[in-house]
Short mmCIF file of C-alpha atoms and ligand atoms in Angstrom, two decimals:
data_model
loop_
_atom_site.label_atom_id
_atom_site.label_comp_id
_atom_site.label_asym_id
_atom_site.label_seq_id
_atom_site.Cartn_x
_atom_site.Cartn_y
_atom_site.Cartn_z
CA UNK S 1 19.10 125.71 115.86
CA UNK S 2 21.39 127.85 113.73
CA UNK S 3 24.45 125.69 113.23
CA UNK S 4 27.87 127.22 112.82
CA UNK S 5 31.24 125.54 112.34
CA UNK S 6 33.32 125.17 115.51
CA UNK S 7 36.82 124.24 114.45
CA UNK S 8 39.14 122.79 117.11
CA UNK S 9 42.57 121.86 115.76
CA UNK S 10 42.03 119.49 112.87
CA UNK S 11 38.38 118.70 113.55
CA UNK S 12 35.09 120.53 113.54
CA UNK S 13 32.88 119.71 116.52
CA UNK S 14 29.62 120.66 114.80
CA UNK S 15 28.05 119.43 111.57
CA UNK S 16 25.29 120.91 109.46
CA UNK S 17 22.43 118.51 108.64
CA UNK S 18 21.26 120.27 105.47
CA UNK S 19 24.83 120.80 104.27
CA UNK S 20 25.76 117.14 104.82
CA UNK S 21 22.60 116.14 102.92
CA UNK S 22 23.62 118.46 100.09
CA UNK S 23 27.12 116.97 100.02
CA UNK S 24 25.69 113.44 99.70
CA UNK S 25 23.21 114.65 97.07
CA UNK S 26 26.01 116.17 94.97
CA UNK S 27 28.01 112.95 95.16
CA UNK S 28 24.95 110.99 94.00
CA UNK S 29 24.41 113.46 91.16
CA UNK S 30 28.02 113.05 90.05
CA UNK S 31 27.66 109.26 89.93
CA UNK S 32 24.35 109.49 88.08
CA UNK S 33 25.92 111.80 85.47
CA UNK S 34 28.38 109.03 84.53
CA UNK S 35 27.71 105.78 82.66
CA UNK S 36 26.27 103.05 84.89
CA UNK S 37 28.56 100.32 86.23
CA UNK S 38 27.71 96.65 86.07
CA UNK S 39 29.11 95.96 89.52
CA UNK S 40 28.13 93.97 92.62
CA UNK S 41 24.49 93.95 93.76
CA UNK S 42 24.85 93.16 97.49
CA UNK S 43 27.56 95.03 99.37
CA UNK S 44 28.77 95.43 102.95
CA UNK S 45 30.71 98.66 103.58
CA UNK S 46 32.64 98.81 106.86
CA UNK S 47 33.38 102.47 107.62
CA UNK S 48 30.54 103.72 105.43
CA UNK S 49 29.71 107.18 106.79
CA UNK S 50 32.49 109.56 105.69
CA UNK S 51 35.44 109.85 103.31
CA UNK S 52 36.27 106.97 101.00
CA UNK S 53 33.80 104.54 102.60
CA UNK S 54 30.84 106.90 102.13
CA UNK S 55 31.80 107.55 98.50
CA UNK S 56 32.20 103.80 97.93
CA UNK S 57 28.72 103.20 99.28
CA UNK S 58 27.25 106.02 97.17
CA UNK S 59 28.98 104.81 94.03
CA UNK S 60 28.09 101.13 94.46
CA UNK S 61 24.44 101.97 95.23
CA UNK S 62 23.78 104.62 92.62
CA UNK S 63 26.05 103.44 89.80
CA UNK S 64 25.77 99.70 90.20
CA UNK S 65 22.32 99.52 91.85
CA UNK S 66 23.70 97.67 94.88
CA UNK S 67 21.81 96.94 98.07
CA UNK S 68 24.13 98.18 100.81
CA UNK S 69 24.64 97.51 104.50
CA UNK S 70 26.87 100.13 106.13
CA UNK S 71 28.80 99.94 109.40
CA UNK S 72 29.84 103.16 111.08
CA UNK S 73 30.70 104.64 114.48
CA UNK S 74 28.84 107.94 114.66
CA UNK S 75 27.15 110.20 117.23
CA UNK S 76 23.45 111.14 116.99
CA UNK S 77 22.30 114.53 118.19
CA UNK S 78 21.04 114.87 121.75
CA UNK S 79 18.95 117.91 120.80
CA UNK S 80 21.58 120.32 122.20
CA UNK S 81 24.59 119.45 120.10
CA UNK S 82 24.58 118.42 116.50
CA UNK S 83 25.09 114.85 115.38
CA UNK S 84 28.43 113.98 113.77
CA UNK S 85 28.77 114.56 110.02
CA UNK S 86 28.79 110.82 109.32
CA UNK S 87 25.42 110.49 111.05
CA UNK S 88 23.85 113.16 108.84
CA UNK S 89 25.55 111.76 105.74
CA UNK S 90 24.07 108.37 106.46
CA UNK S 91 20.57 109.73 107.14
CA UNK S 92 20.72 111.46 103.75
CA UNK S 93 22.18 108.44 101.99
CA UNK S 94 19.37 106.20 103.22
CA UNK S 95 16.72 108.78 102.30
CA UNK S 96 18.02 109.04 98.70
CA UNK S 97 18.50 105.27 98.43
CA UNK S 98 14.90 104.66 99.53
CA UNK S 99 13.65 107.23 97.02
CA UNK S 100 15.39 105.23 94.27
CA UNK S 101 14.07 101.92 95.56
CA UNK S 102 17.51 100.77 96.78
CA UNK S 103 17.88 98.65 99.91
CA UNK S 104 20.07 100.43 102.52
CA UNK S 105 20.51 99.61 106.20
CA UNK S 106 23.15 100.80 108.64
CA UNK S 107 24.65 99.52 111.88
CA UNK S 108 26.07 102.11 114.27
CA UNK S 109 28.63 100.55 116.58
CA UNK S 110 32.21 99.41 117.00
CA UNK S 111 33.17 97.45 113.89
CA UNK S 112 36.08 95.87 115.79
CA UNK S 113 33.67 94.14 118.17
CA UNK S 114 32.26 90.64 117.81
CA UNK S 115 28.73 91.95 118.52
CA UNK S 116 28.71 94.32 115.54
CA UNK S 117 30.10 91.61 113.26
CA UNK S 118 27.34 89.23 114.42
CA UNK S 119 24.73 91.93 113.90
CA UNK S 120 25.92 92.57 110.34
CA UNK S 121 25.96 88.83 109.66
CA UNK S 122 22.37 88.55 110.91
CA UNK S 123 21.27 91.39 108.66
CA UNK S 124 22.99 89.89 105.61
CA UNK S 125 21.49 86.44 106.31
CA UNK S 126 18.00 87.81 106.87
CA UNK S 127 17.81 90.47 104.15
CA UNK S 128 20.33 89.75 101.41
CA UNK S 129 21.24 86.07 101.76
CA UNK S 130 24.89 86.75 100.86
CA UNK S 131 27.13 89.65 99.84
CA UNK S 132 29.15 89.89 96.62
CA UNK S 133 31.47 92.55 97.96
CA UNK S 134 32.92 93.70 101.29
CA UNK S 135 34.56 97.14 101.38
CA UNK S 136 36.78 97.68 104.42
CA UNK S 137 37.30 101.44 104.85
CA UNK S 138 37.86 101.84 108.58
CA UNK S 139 40.08 104.65 109.78
CA UNK S 140 40.29 104.71 113.53
CA UNK S 141 42.74 106.05 116.09
CA UNK S 142 42.07 103.14 118.47
CA UNK S 143 40.69 99.64 118.83
CA UNK S 144 39.18 97.87 121.80
CA UNK S 145 40.28 94.24 121.81
CA UNK S 146 38.17 91.23 122.80
CA UNK S 147 39.66 91.27 126.34
CA UNK S 148 38.54 94.87 126.88
CA UNK S 149 41.94 96.55 126.53
CA UNK S 150 42.22 99.47 124.14
CA UNK S 151 45.21 100.03 121.87
CA UNK S 152 45.97 103.22 119.93
CA UNK S 153 47.62 103.86 116.61
CA UNK S 154 50.38 106.46 116.30
CA UNK S 155 51.67 108.48 113.35
CA UNK S 156 55.42 108.27 113.93
CA UNK S 157 58.59 107.18 112.18
CA UNK S 158 60.04 103.74 112.84
CA UNK S 159 63.73 104.62 113.17
CA UNK S 160 64.87 108.22 113.71
CA UNK S 161 63.49 111.74 114.01
CA UNK S 162 62.15 113.20 110.77
CA UNK S 163 61.94 116.96 110.42
CA UNK S 164 60.21 118.66 107.55
CA UNK S 165 57.90 121.51 106.69
CA UNK S 166 54.30 121.47 107.71
CA UNK S 167 51.53 124.00 107.78
CA UNK S 168 49.58 125.53 110.62
CA UNK S 169 46.34 125.72 108.68
CA UNK S 170 44.64 128.05 111.14
CA UNK S 171 47.30 130.77 110.93
CA UNK S 172 48.34 129.82 107.36
CA UNK S 173 51.96 129.69 108.41
CA UNK S 174 54.68 127.33 107.30
CA UNK S 175 56.37 125.79 110.29
CA UNK S 176 58.58 122.81 110.94
CA UNK S 177 57.62 119.62 112.63
CA UNK S 178 59.73 116.80 113.97
CA UNK S 179 58.11 113.40 113.90
CA UNK S 180 59.68 111.14 116.50
CA UNK S 181 60.20 107.35 116.34
CA UNK S 182 57.58 104.96 117.64
CA UNK S 183 58.54 102.28 120.14
CA UNK S 184 58.15 98.63 119.11
CA UNK S 185 55.02 98.47 121.28
CA UNK S 186 53.53 101.52 119.56
CA UNK S 187 54.23 100.01 116.14
CA UNK S 188 52.60 96.73 117.18
CA UNK S 189 49.55 98.63 118.45
CA UNK S 190 49.29 100.66 115.22
CA UNK S 191 49.33 97.41 113.25
CA UNK S 192 46.57 96.04 115.52
CA UNK S 193 44.39 99.08 114.82
CA UNK S 194 45.07 99.84 111.15
CA UNK S 195 46.50 96.53 109.89
CA UNK S 196 44.55 93.66 108.41
CA UNK S 197 43.67 91.54 111.45
CA UNK S 198 40.16 92.93 111.85
CA UNK S 199 39.50 92.81 108.09
CA UNK S 200 40.35 89.10 108.13
CA UNK S 201 38.16 88.57 111.21
CA UNK S 202 35.22 90.01 109.25
CA UNK S 203 35.89 87.80 106.23
CA UNK S 204 36.35 84.68 108.44
CA UNK S 205 33.07 85.23 110.22
CA UNK S 206 31.11 85.91 107.02
CA UNK S 207 32.74 82.92 105.30
CA UNK S 208 32.04 80.55 108.22
CA UNK S 209 28.39 81.51 108.11
CA UNK S 210 28.16 81.05 104.33
CA UNK S 211 27.42 84.72 103.77
CA UNK S 212 29.97 85.37 101.01
CA UNK S 213 28.87 84.80 97.41
CA UNK S 214 30.99 82.18 95.58
CA UNK S 215 33.15 84.77 93.80
CA UNK S 216 33.02 87.55 96.37
CA UNK S 217 35.49 90.43 96.21
CA UNK S 218 36.77 92.38 99.19
CA UNK S 219 38.74 95.63 99.13
CA UNK S 220 40.65 97.67 101.69
CA UNK S 221 42.18 101.08 101.09
CA UNK S 222 45.76 102.18 101.45
CA UNK S 223 48.13 105.03 100.73
CA UNK S 224 51.77 105.03 99.64
CA UNK S 225 52.58 108.61 98.70
CA UNK S 226 55.73 110.41 97.55
CA UNK S 227 59.20 110.19 99.07
CA UNK S 228 58.84 113.31 101.14
CA UNK S 229 56.13 111.66 103.24
CA UNK S 230 57.77 108.21 103.33
CA UNK S 231 59.67 108.57 106.65
CA UNK S 232 56.44 109.25 108.53
CA UNK S 233 53.94 107.49 106.28
CA UNK S 234 54.99 104.56 104.11
CA UNK S 235 58.07 103.78 106.22
CA UNK S 236 56.45 104.96 109.44
CA UNK S 237 54.23 103.19 111.97
CA UNK S 238 51.11 103.62 109.79
CA UNK S 239 53.04 102.21 106.81
CA UNK S 240 53.77 99.07 108.83
CA UNK S 241 50.04 98.71 109.40
CA UNK S 242 49.34 99.25 105.70
CA UNK S 243 51.95 96.63 104.77
CA UNK S 244 50.16 94.25 107.13
CA UNK S 245 46.89 95.15 105.42
CA UNK S 246 48.48 94.27 102.09
CA UNK S 247 49.82 90.92 103.37
CA UNK S 248 46.35 90.23 104.71
CA UNK S 249 44.87 90.77 101.25
CA UNK S 250 47.11 87.93 100.02
CA UNK S 251 46.15 85.69 102.94
CA UNK S 252 42.44 86.28 102.36
CA UNK S 253 42.72 85.43 98.66
CA UNK S 254 44.66 82.25 99.50
CA UNK S 255 42.70 81.04 102.50
CA UNK S 256 39.09 81.67 101.47
CA UNK S 257 38.23 79.77 98.28
CA UNK S 258 36.51 81.95 95.71
CA UNK S 259 37.21 85.19 97.58
CA UNK S 260 39.56 87.74 96.00
CA UNK S 261 40.96 90.53 98.15
CA UNK S 262 42.43 93.74 96.79
CA UNK S 263 44.18 96.75 98.15
CA UNK S 264 43.25 99.96 96.38
CA UNK S 265 45.90 102.65 96.83
CA UNK S 266 43.91 105.87 96.80
CA UNK S 267 44.83 109.50 96.32
CA UNK S 268 45.70 111.79 99.25
CA UNK S 269 42.57 113.79 100.05
CA UNK S 270 41.21 115.87 102.88
CA UNK S 271 39.24 113.57 105.18
CA UNK S 272 38.74 113.52 108.93
CA UNK S 273 41.62 111.04 109.17
CA UNK S 274 44.19 112.63 106.84
CA UNK S 275 43.77 116.04 108.49
CA UNK S 276 45.38 114.56 111.62
CA UNK S 277 48.64 113.49 109.93
CA UNK S 278 51.65 115.84 110.22
CA UNK S 279 53.22 117.13 106.95
CA UNK S 280 50.39 115.62 104.84
CA UNK S 281 48.05 118.68 104.90
CA UNK S 282 50.80 120.86 103.35
CA UNK S 283 51.52 118.16 100.77
CA UNK S 284 47.78 117.88 99.98
CA UNK S 285 47.43 121.67 99.57
CA UNK S 286 50.31 121.77 97.08
CA UNK S 287 49.05 118.64 95.31
CA UNK S 288 45.57 120.16 94.95
CA UNK S 289 47.09 123.25 93.34
CA UNK S 290 49.12 121.22 90.84
CA UNK S 291 46.36 118.74 89.97
CA UNK S 292 43.65 121.41 89.66
CA UNK S 293 45.87 123.35 87.27
CA UNK S 294 46.39 120.16 85.23
CA UNK S 295 42.67 119.32 85.30
CA UNK S 296 43.31 115.93 86.95
CA UNK S 297 42.11 116.71 90.48
CA UNK S 298 39.58 114.25 91.91
CA UNK S 299 37.67 114.04 95.18
CA UNK S 300 36.56 110.85 96.97
CA UNK S 301 33.55 110.29 94.71
CA UNK S 302 35.49 110.69 91.46
CA UNK S 303 38.12 108.30 92.80
CA UNK S 304 35.56 105.70 93.84
CA UNK S 305 33.69 105.96 90.54
CA UNK S 306 36.95 105.33 88.67
CA UNK S 307 37.80 102.42 90.97
CA UNK S 308 34.52 100.56 90.53
CA UNK S 309 33.80 101.50 86.89
CA UNK S 310 37.31 101.08 85.47
CA UNK S 311 40.15 99.80 87.65
CA UNK S 312 38.40 96.90 89.39
CA UNK S 313 36.49 95.54 86.35
CA UNK S 314 39.77 95.61 84.38
CA UNK S 315 41.66 94.07 87.34
CA UNK S 316 44.22 96.79 86.56
CA UNK S 317 46.81 95.96 89.23
CA UNK S 318 50.46 96.94 89.62
CA UNK S 319 53.42 94.59 90.04
CA UNK S 320 52.45 93.80 93.65
CA UNK S 321 48.80 93.22 92.78
CA UNK S 322 47.43 96.55 94.04
CA UNK S 323 44.86 98.74 92.30
CA UNK S 324 46.36 102.21 91.82
CA UNK S 325 43.95 105.11 92.12
CA UNK S 326 46.96 107.25 93.04
CA UNK S 327 48.18 106.90 89.43
CA UNK S 328 47.50 110.53 88.51
CA UNK S 329 48.88 111.81 91.84
CA UNK S 330 52.10 109.88 91.31
CA UNK S 331 52.66 110.99 87.67
CA UNK S 332 56.30 112.14 87.46
CA UNK S 333 55.41 115.64 86.22
CA UNK S 334 52.89 116.11 89.06
CA UNK S 335 55.41 114.99 91.65
CA UNK S 336 58.17 117.16 90.14
CA UNK S 337 55.90 120.21 90.33
CA UNK S 338 54.93 119.38 93.93
CA UNK S 339 58.59 118.99 94.94
CA UNK S 340 59.57 122.31 93.32
CA UNK S 341 56.79 124.06 95.22
CA UNK S 342 57.68 122.21 98.43
CA UNK S 343 61.24 123.50 98.28
CA UNK S 344 60.23 127.07 97.49
CA UNK S 345 57.20 127.53 99.71
CA UNK S 346 57.22 130.22 102.41
CA UNK S 347 54.58 132.26 104.23
CA UNK S 348 54.89 134.90 101.49
CA UNK S 349 54.22 132.73 98.43
CA UNK S 350 51.86 130.24 100.11
CA UNK S 351 48.76 131.18 98.15
CA UNK S 352 50.55 131.04 94.82
CA UNK S 353 52.09 127.61 95.43
CA UNK S 354 49.45 125.86 97.52
CA UNK S 355 45.66 125.62 97.41
CA UNK S 356 45.01 126.45 101.06
CA UNK S 357 41.54 127.77 100.22
CA UNK S 358 40.77 124.49 98.44
CA UNK S 359 41.96 122.58 101.50
CA UNK S 360 39.70 124.61 103.79
CA UNK S 361 36.72 124.29 101.41
CA UNK S 362 37.03 120.50 101.49
CA UNK S 363 37.48 120.61 105.25
CA UNK S 364 34.33 122.65 105.86
CA UNK S 365 32.33 120.66 103.34
CA UNK S 366 33.16 117.42 105.19
CA UNK S 367 31.08 118.82 108.03
CA UNK S 368 28.33 120.20 105.77
CA UNK S 369 29.51 123.84 105.74
CA UNK S 370 30.29 126.08 102.75
CA UNK S 371 27.95 124.10 100.47
CA UNK S 372 26.36 126.09 97.66
CA UNK S 373 22.59 126.35 97.87
CA UNK S 374 22.36 125.90 101.66
CA UNK S 375 20.88 128.72 103.74
CA UNK S 376 23.16 128.77 106.79
CA UNK S 377 21.18 131.55 108.46
CA UNK S 378 18.09 129.32 108.63
CA UNK S 379 16.98 127.44 111.70
CA UNK S 380 17.52 123.69 111.24
CA UNK S 381 16.34 120.61 113.10
CA UNK S 382 19.50 118.93 114.38
CA UNK S 383 17.80 115.72 115.53
CA UNK S 384 17.71 113.80 112.28
CA UNK S 385 16.84 110.10 112.19
CA UNK S 386 18.76 107.52 110.20
CA UNK S 387 15.73 105.62 108.84
CA UNK S 388 17.10 102.11 109.50
CA UNK S 389 18.32 102.87 113.05
P1 NAD X 1 37.32 108.70 107.42
O1 NAD X 1 37.76 109.12 108.76
O2 NAD X 1 36.63 109.68 106.55
O3 NAD X 1 36.33 107.43 107.53
C1 NAD X 1 36.46 106.45 108.50
C2 NAD X 1 35.19 105.62 108.61
O4 NAD X 1 35.40 104.59 109.58
C3 NAD X 1 33.94 106.38 109.07
O5 NAD X 1 32.80 105.86 108.40
C4 NAD X 1 33.84 106.01 110.56
O6 NAD X 1 32.51 106.04 111.10
C5 NAD X 1 34.34 104.59 110.51
N1 NAD X 1 34.85 104.10 111.79
C6 NAD X 1 35.93 104.53 112.49
N2 NAD X 1 36.09 103.78 113.60
C7 NAD X 1 35.09 102.86 113.59
C8 NAD X 1 34.73 101.80 114.45
N3 NAD X 1 35.43 101.51 115.55
N4 NAD X 1 33.63 101.08 114.15
C9 NAD X 1 32.88 101.35 113.02
N5 NAD X 1 33.21 102.31 112.16
C10 NAD X 1 34.30 103.07 112.44
O7 NAD X 1 38.62 108.11 106.72
P2 NAD X 1 39.13 107.94 105.23
O8 NAD X 1 40.22 108.92 105.01
O9 NAD X 1 38.03 107.83 104.25
O10 NAD X 1 39.86 106.53 105.37
C11 NAD X 1 39.31 105.30 104.94
C12 NAD X 1 40.43 104.40 104.43
O11 NAD X 1 41.00 105.02 103.27
C13 NAD X 1 41.60 104.23 105.43
O12 NAD X 1 42.09 102.91 105.32
C14 NAD X 1 42.64 105.21 104.92
O13 NAD X 1 43.95 104.87 105.30
C15 NAD X 1 42.42 105.06 103.43
N6 NAD X 1 42.99 106.15 102.61
C16 NAD X 1 42.78 107.46 102.91
C17 NAD X 1 43.38 108.46 102.14
C18 NAD X 1 43.19 109.92 102.44
O14 NAD X 1 43.95 110.74 101.93
N7 NAD X 1 42.19 110.30 103.21
C19 NAD X 1 44.19 108.11 101.03
C20 NAD X 1 44.36 106.77 100.73
C21 NAD X 1 43.76 105.80 101.53
#
């Protein structure tokens, strides 16, 4: 099949197997070009197939030599339509891991469910004995609870309407969006989906079964961001969930002897999840412009390398105990430049003040398109196996 991108709103419904493989390969090459990290050797990554979770898995495997078990929720190809990008990423990851003699197995299923947790526990017990690290990098719009009901997360404010600029990326036009307040029930549901309850369920189950090494570390990822996104992010419904995630990190460290839980606050980047948030894509496009000009721009893999090679080994936490990978994003001069551009930006000066092309490049590359060295006119086999599945 000749695979072309089919963009619908903020997602692409096709993915390119060779391009996704190339993307994973380039991330591995980046990690291998940097000094090795003396990190954990047995790692469980929950949400391992795209974005920050994929880069975490790549970094921990290829920099630290870790055996990894990944958990993801991805769609294989049925021969007529392509698999999802995360499926192809994982097939490539396992292929490269095997070539380097690294253990890598993946579970494809709903990480919120008891069954998937039990399956992961069985794999750890049988193959690795215990894990030294658990990375929790789920980003999901919904969660099915044990009783079968499904709750959804919303991206809304918690008090009043918030109106600000946004971008229609398809037409490259600046527009305005009003984010409306969530109801109490919507906030509670968002906390259920993106808060820390499920993270703690994972740690409880692994701890009960004796599958956590005596000084195991667990991390979950968060975002705080600048004031202009606060009403709908940090102070919004998702922010409530992230605060819950943070409180959960404290509970885990207190309640499970030997286990230390961290929140790593990462940089705003184009991923399948962030593309869905209002206002944020315009902020990211301006941020990319400013940080690329400064020479401080990073993608997921650079962020995750810095986390596991520098921030975590140094336990470099802020006043609340969080690891700050958003340090360069939040530099006062970066934020001042972003704010100036934010105030000035119009349809006419868009390309001068924002890196819309850079946004789109990252977007396409997430799905394996626009990768250098890939022949997109060539016929490709879309049914690709993930070796361990
Ligand atoms: P992503 O959409 O790229 O990745 C989500 C992962 O979760 C995928 O591997 C997917 O398969 C998996 N997943 C989703 N639902 C699942 C389910 N029910 N069962 C099993 N796996 C499931 O997202 P991302 O942007 O990398 O986000 C990961 C974390 O990083 C989130 O906590 C997010 O808030 C945080 N973060 C993101 C940004 C950003 O700008 N993208 C910035 C800071 C922090």
